[in-house]
Amino acid sequence: AQSVSQHNHHVILSEAASLELGCNYSYGGTVNLFWYVQYPGQHLQLLLKYFSGDPLVKGIKGFEAEFIKSKFSFNLRKPSVQWSDTAEYFCAVNLMDTGRRALTFGSGTRLQVQP
Amino acid sequence: GAGVSQTPSNKVTEKGKYVELRCDPISGHTALYWYRQSLGQGPEFLIYFQGTGAADDSGLPNDRFFAVRPEGSVSTLKIQRTERGDSAVYLCASSSTPGRVSYNEQFFGPGTRLTVL
């Protein structure tokens, strides 16, 4: 079965530190890739997405992600985190070749930014 | 409304009871999805509607779970004979019309937290 792995379950950083959250998926075909964020007490919001084209994708709030097809990875990065980035981050994949609409999510990474 | 709405926000029930969870998608969105999120996990797909029909129900865990979308807008997820293991946050998402690039983006609601005692 297809799966999405997020290696870091809980990350603690100080403000201004750089962030990289890992995401790997197990599927050899065409994919759409997403990062969603869930701030405390709020619902899932789309942070950024990759459908095709430039593998370096820029999203909201200074986040970016790079799709590396050969590594089946879509890591999330931010050069300098802020306290307001404290949230849970989910990577998700849509398997385009299958025709299925379902998103497969990773288990999430809880990011805690200390002031 | 501007976003996906779900009611109730919280539901507490007893083992063996029947529950209904409601989702109101973004206006004009033809696709609607249900997911379930257990504590410490990412959302897991349950069912997908395109219009009124269930196009993919492969994620429903068993026949106690059923969902409808009779008029192609509001959807209801129905759980019969609830079990303690059904306790989770039930999420609804919607996306726009097939053929549009935005069809591939799913917009999520706030969820319904179901607790089965």
CSV table of C-alpha atoms in Angstrom, one decimal:
chain,number,residue,atom,x,y,z
A,1,ALA,CA,0.0,0.0,0.0
A,2,GLN,CA,1.1,3.5,-0.6
A,3,SER,CA,2.5,5.4,2.4
A,4,VAL,CA,3.8,8.8,3.4
A,5,SER,CA,6.5,9.0,6.0
A,6,GLN,CA,7.3,12.0,8.1
A,7,HIS,CA,10.5,11.2,10.0
A,8,ASN,CA,10.3,13.9,12.6
A,9,HIS,CA,7.4,13.5,15.0
A,10,HIS,CA,8.3,16.5,17.3
A,11,VAL,CA,10.7,19.3,16.5
A,12,ILE,CA,11.7,22.0,19.0
A,13,LEU,CA,13.5,25.1,17.6
A,14,SER,CA,14.3,28.6,18.8
A,15,GLU,CA,13.1,31.6,16.9
A,16,ALA,CA,15.2,32.5,13.8
A,17,ALA,CA,16.5,28.9,13.5
A,18,SER,CA,16.1,27.2,10.1
A,19,LEU,CA,13.6,24.5,9.6
A,20,GLU,CA,13.5,21.3,7.5
A,21,LEU,CA,10.8,18.7,7.8
A,22,GLY,CA,11.2,15.5,6.0
A,23,CYS,CA,8.5,13.8,3.9
A,24,ASN,CA,8.9,10.6,1.8
A,25,TYR,CA,6.3,8.7,-0.1
A,26,SER,CA,6.2,5.2,-1.5
A,27,TYR,CA,4.7,5.4,-5.0
A,28,GLY,CA,6.5,5.3,-8.4
A,29,GLY,CA,3.9,7.1,-10.5
A,30,THR,CA,2.7,10.6,-11.0
A,31,VAL,CA,1.9,12.4,-7.8
A,32,ASN,CA,0.5,15.7,-6.5
A,33,LEU,CA,2.1,16.7,-3.2
A,34,PHE,CA,0.9,18.9,-0.4
A,35,TRP,CA,1.9,20.3,2.9
A,36,TYR,CA,-0.9,21.2,5.3
A,37,VAL,CA,-0.6,23.1,8.6
A,38,GLN,CA,-2.8,22.9,11.6
A,39,TYR,CA,-2.3,25.8,14.1
A,40,PRO,CA,-3.5,25.2,17.7
A,41,GLY,CA,-7.3,25.2,17.8
A,42,GLN,CA,-7.6,25.7,14.0
A,43,HIS,CA,-8.4,23.4,11.1
A,44,LEU,CA,-6.1,22.1,8.4
A,45,GLN,CA,-4.9,24.8,6.0
A,46,LEU,CA,-3.0,24.3,2.8
A,47,LEU,CA,0.6,25.6,3.1
A,48,LEU,CA,1.8,24.7,-0.4
A,49,LYS,CA,1.4,22.3,-3.2
A,50,TYR,CA,3.2,20.7,-6.1
A,51,PHE,CA,1.4,19.6,-9.2
A,52,SER,CA,4.1,19.9,-12.0
A,53,GLY,CA,6.8,22.1,-13.3
A,54,ASP,CA,9.4,23.8,-11.1
A,55,PRO,CA,10.2,21.3,-8.3
A,56,LEU,CA,10.9,24.1,-5.9
A,57,VAL,CA,7.6,25.4,-4.6
A,58,LYS,CA,7.0,28.5,-2.6
A,59,GLY,CA,4.0,28.7,-0.2
A,60,ILE,CA,2.6,31.1,2.3
A,61,LYS,CA,4.4,32.6,5.3
A,62,GLY,CA,7.9,32.1,3.8
A,63,PHE,CA,7.7,28.3,3.5
A,64,GLU,CA,9.0,26.4,0.5
A,65,ALA,CA,9.3,22.7,-0.4
A,66,GLU,CA,11.4,20.8,-2.9
A,67,PHE,CA,10.2,17.8,-4.9
A,68,ILE,CA,13.0,15.4,-5.6
A,69,LYS,CA,11.5,12.6,-7.7
A,70,SER,CA,14.6,10.4,-7.5
A,71,LYS,CA,14.3,10.4,-3.7
A,72,PHE,CA,10.5,10.3,-3.5
A,73,SER,CA,10.8,13.3,-1.2
A,74,PHE,CA,9.0,16.6,-0.6
A,75,ASN,CA,10.8,18.2,2.3
A,76,LEU,CA,9.4,21.4,3.8
A,77,ARG,CA,11.8,24.3,4.6
A,78,LYS,CA,11.8,27.7,6.1
A,79,PRO,CA,15.0,29.8,6.6
A,80,SER,CA,14.0,31.5,9.8
A,81,VAL,CA,11.1,30.3,12.0
A,82,GLN,CA,8.9,32.4,14.1
A,83,TRP,CA,7.0,31.6,17.3
A,84,SER,CA,3.8,31.8,15.3
A,85,ASP,CA,4.9,28.8,13.2
A,86,THR,CA,4.2,26.6,16.2
A,87,ALA,CA,1.8,24.1,14.7
A,88,GLU,CA,1.4,20.5,13.4
A,89,TYR,CA,2.5,20.0,9.8
A,90,PHE,CA,1.2,17.2,7.6
A,91,CYS,CA,2.6,16.0,4.3
A,92,ALA,CA,0.0,14.5,1.9
A,93,VAL,CA,0.1,12.8,-1.5
A,94,ASN,CA,-2.5,12.3,-4.2
A,95,LEU,CA,-1.7,9.4,-6.6
A,96,MET,CA,-2.7,10.8,-10.0
A,97,ASP,CA,-2.2,7.7,-12.1
A,98,THR,CA,-4.8,5.7,-10.1
A,99,GLY,CA,-7.6,8.2,-10.7
A,100,ARG,CA,-8.3,8.2,-7.0
A,101,ARG,CA,-9.0,11.5,-5.3
A,102,ALA,CA,-8.0,10.4,-1.8
A,103,LEU,CA,-5.1,12.1,-0.1
A,104,THR,CA,-2.7,9.9,1.8
A,105,PHE,CA,-1.3,11.8,4.8
A,106,GLY,CA,1.8,11.3,6.9
A,107,SER,CA,1.4,11.1,10.7
A,108,GLY,CA,2.4,14.7,11.1
A,109,THR,CA,5.3,16.7,12.7
A,110,ARG,CA,4.6,18.8,15.7
A,111,LEU,CA,6.8,21.9,15.6
A,112,GLN,CA,7.3,23.9,18.7
A,113,VAL,CA,9.1,27.3,18.3
A,114,GLN,CA,10.5,28.8,21.5
A,115,PRO,CA,10.8,32.5,21.8
B,1,GLY,CA,-20.3,30.6,4.1
B,2,ALA,CA,-16.7,31.1,3.0
B,3,GLY,CA,-15.4,27.7,4.1
B,4,VAL,CA,-16.3,24.1,4.8
B,5,SER,CA,-18.5,23.9,7.9
B,6,GLN,CA,-19.2,20.8,10.1
B,7,THR,CA,-21.7,20.2,12.8
B,8,PRO,CA,-21.7,19.4,15.6
B,9,SER,CA,-18.2,20.4,16.6
B,10,ASN,CA,-18.3,17.8,19.4
B,11,LYS,CA,-20.4,14.7,19.9
B,12,VAL,CA,-20.4,12.4,22.9
B,13,THR,CA,-22.3,9.2,22.6
B,14,GLU,CA,-22.5,5.8,24.3
B,15,LYS,CA,-21.3,2.6,22.8
B,16,GLY,CA,-23.9,1.1,20.6
B,17,LYS,CA,-25.7,4.3,19.7
B,18,TYR,CA,-26.2,5.8,16.2
B,19,VAL,CA,-24.7,9.1,15.2
B,20,GLU,CA,-24.9,11.5,12.3
B,21,LEU,CA,-22.2,14.0,11.4
B,22,ARG,CA,-22.9,16.8,8.9
B,23,CYS,CA,-20.7,18.6,6.4
B,24,ASP,CA,-21.6,21.7,4.4
B,25,PRO,CA,-19.0,22.2,1.6
B,26,ILE,CA,-17.8,25.4,0.0
B,27,SER,CA,-20.5,26.7,-2.2
B,28,GLY,CA,-20.1,25.4,-5.8
B,29,HIS,CA,-17.7,22.6,-4.9
B,30,THR,CA,-18.8,19.4,-6.5
B,31,ALA,CA,-16.4,17.1,-4.8
B,32,LEU,CA,-16.7,16.2,-1.1
B,33,TYR,CA,-14.5,14.0,1.0
B,34,TRP,CA,-14.6,12.5,4.5
B,35,TYR,CA,-11.5,11.7,6.5
B,36,ARG,CA,-11.0,10.4,10.1
B,37,GLN,CA,-8.1,11.5,12.3
B,38,SER,CA,-7.2,9.6,15.3
B,39,LEU,CA,-5.0,11.0,18.1
B,40,GLY,CA,-1.4,11.4,16.9
B,41,GLN,CA,-2.1,10.4,13.4
B,42,GLY,CA,-2.7,12.1,10.1
B,43,PRO,CA,-6.2,12.1,8.5
B,44,GLU,CA,-7.3,8.8,6.9
B,45,PHE,CA,-9.5,8.8,3.9
B,46,LEU,CA,-13.0,7.4,4.3
B,47,ILE,CA,-15.2,8.3,1.2
B,48,TYR,CA,-15.3,10.7,-1.7
B,49,PHE,CA,-18.4,12.1,-3.5
B,50,GLN,CA,-18.6,13.6,-6.9
B,51,GLY,CA,-22.0,15.3,-7.0
B,52,THR,CA,-24.5,13.0,-5.4
B,53,GLY,CA,-22.8,9.7,-5.9
B,54,ALA,CA,-20.1,8.0,-3.8
B,55,ALA,CA,-17.2,7.7,-6.3
B,56,ASP,CA,-14.9,6.0,-3.9
B,57,ASP,CA,-15.9,4.5,-0.6
B,58,SER,CA,-12.8,2.2,-0.2
B,59,GLY,CA,-11.8,3.9,3.0
B,60,LEU,CA,-14.9,3.1,5.0
B,61,PRO,CA,-13.8,0.7,7.7
B,62,ASN,CA,-16.9,-1.6,7.8
B,63,ASP,CA,-20.6,-1.6,7.1
B,64,ARG,CA,-21.4,0.4,10.2
B,65,PHE,CA,-20.2,3.5,8.4
B,66,PHE,CA,-22.3,5.1,5.6
B,67,ALA,CA,-22.5,8.5,4.0
B,68,VAL,CA,-25.0,10.3,1.8
B,69,ARG,CA,-25.1,13.4,-0.3
B,70,PRO,CA,-28.6,13.4,-1.7
B,71,GLU,CA,-28.6,16.8,-3.4
B,72,GLY,CA,-24.9,17.2,-4.2
B,73,SER,CA,-24.1,19.7,-1.5
B,74,VAL,CA,-24.5,18.8,2.2
B,75,SER,CA,-23.3,15.4,3.2
B,76,THR,CA,-24.1,13.3,6.3
B,77,LEU,CA,-21.8,10.6,7.7
B,78,LYS,CA,-23.7,8.0,9.6
B,79,ILE,CA,-22.2,5.6,12.1
B,80,GLN,CA,-24.4,2.7,13.4
B,81,ARG,CA,-23.7,0.8,16.6
B,82,THR,CA,-20.8,3.0,17.6
B,83,GLU,CA,-17.7,1.5,19.2
B,84,ARG,CA,-15.1,3.0,21.5
B,85,GLY,CA,-12.6,2.7,18.6
B,86,ASP,CA,-14.7,5.0,16.5
B,87,SER,CA,-13.6,7.9,18.7
B,88,ALA,CA,-11.7,10.3,16.5
B,89,VAL,CA,-12.0,13.7,14.7
B,90,TYR,CA,-14.1,13.3,11.6
B,91,LEU,CA,-13.0,15.8,8.9
B,92,CYS,CA,-14.8,16.9,5.8
B,93,ALA,CA,-13.1,18.5,2.8
B,94,SER,CA,-14.3,19.8,-0.5
B,95,SER,CA,-12.8,20.7,-3.9
B,96,SER,CA,-14.1,22.3,-7.0
B,97,THR,CA,-15.2,21.0,-10.4
B,98,PRO,CA,-13.2,18.4,-12.4
B,99,GLY,CA,-11.1,19.9,-15.1
B,100,ARG,CA,-10.0,22.9,-13.1
B,101,VAL,CA,-6.5,22.9,-11.6
B,102,SER,CA,-8.1,23.8,-8.2
B,103,TYR,CA,-10.0,20.5,-8.3
B,104,ASN,CA,-6.8,19.0,-6.9
B,105,GLU,CA,-6.8,21.2,-3.8
B,106,GLN,CA,-8.9,20.0,-0.9
B,107,PHE,CA,-10.2,22.5,1.6
B,108,PHE,CA,-10.9,21.2,5.1
B,109,GLY,CA,-13.5,22.0,7.7
B,110,PRO,CA,-12.9,22.2,11.4
B,111,GLY,CA,-14.0,18.6,12.1
B,112,THR,CA,-16.3,16.9,14.5
B,113,ARG,CA,-14.7,15.4,17.5
B,114,LEU,CA,-16.6,12.1,18.3
B,115,THR,CA,-16.2,10.5,21.6
B,116,VAL,CA,-17.8,7.1,22.2
B,117,LEU,CA,-18.0,6.2,25.9
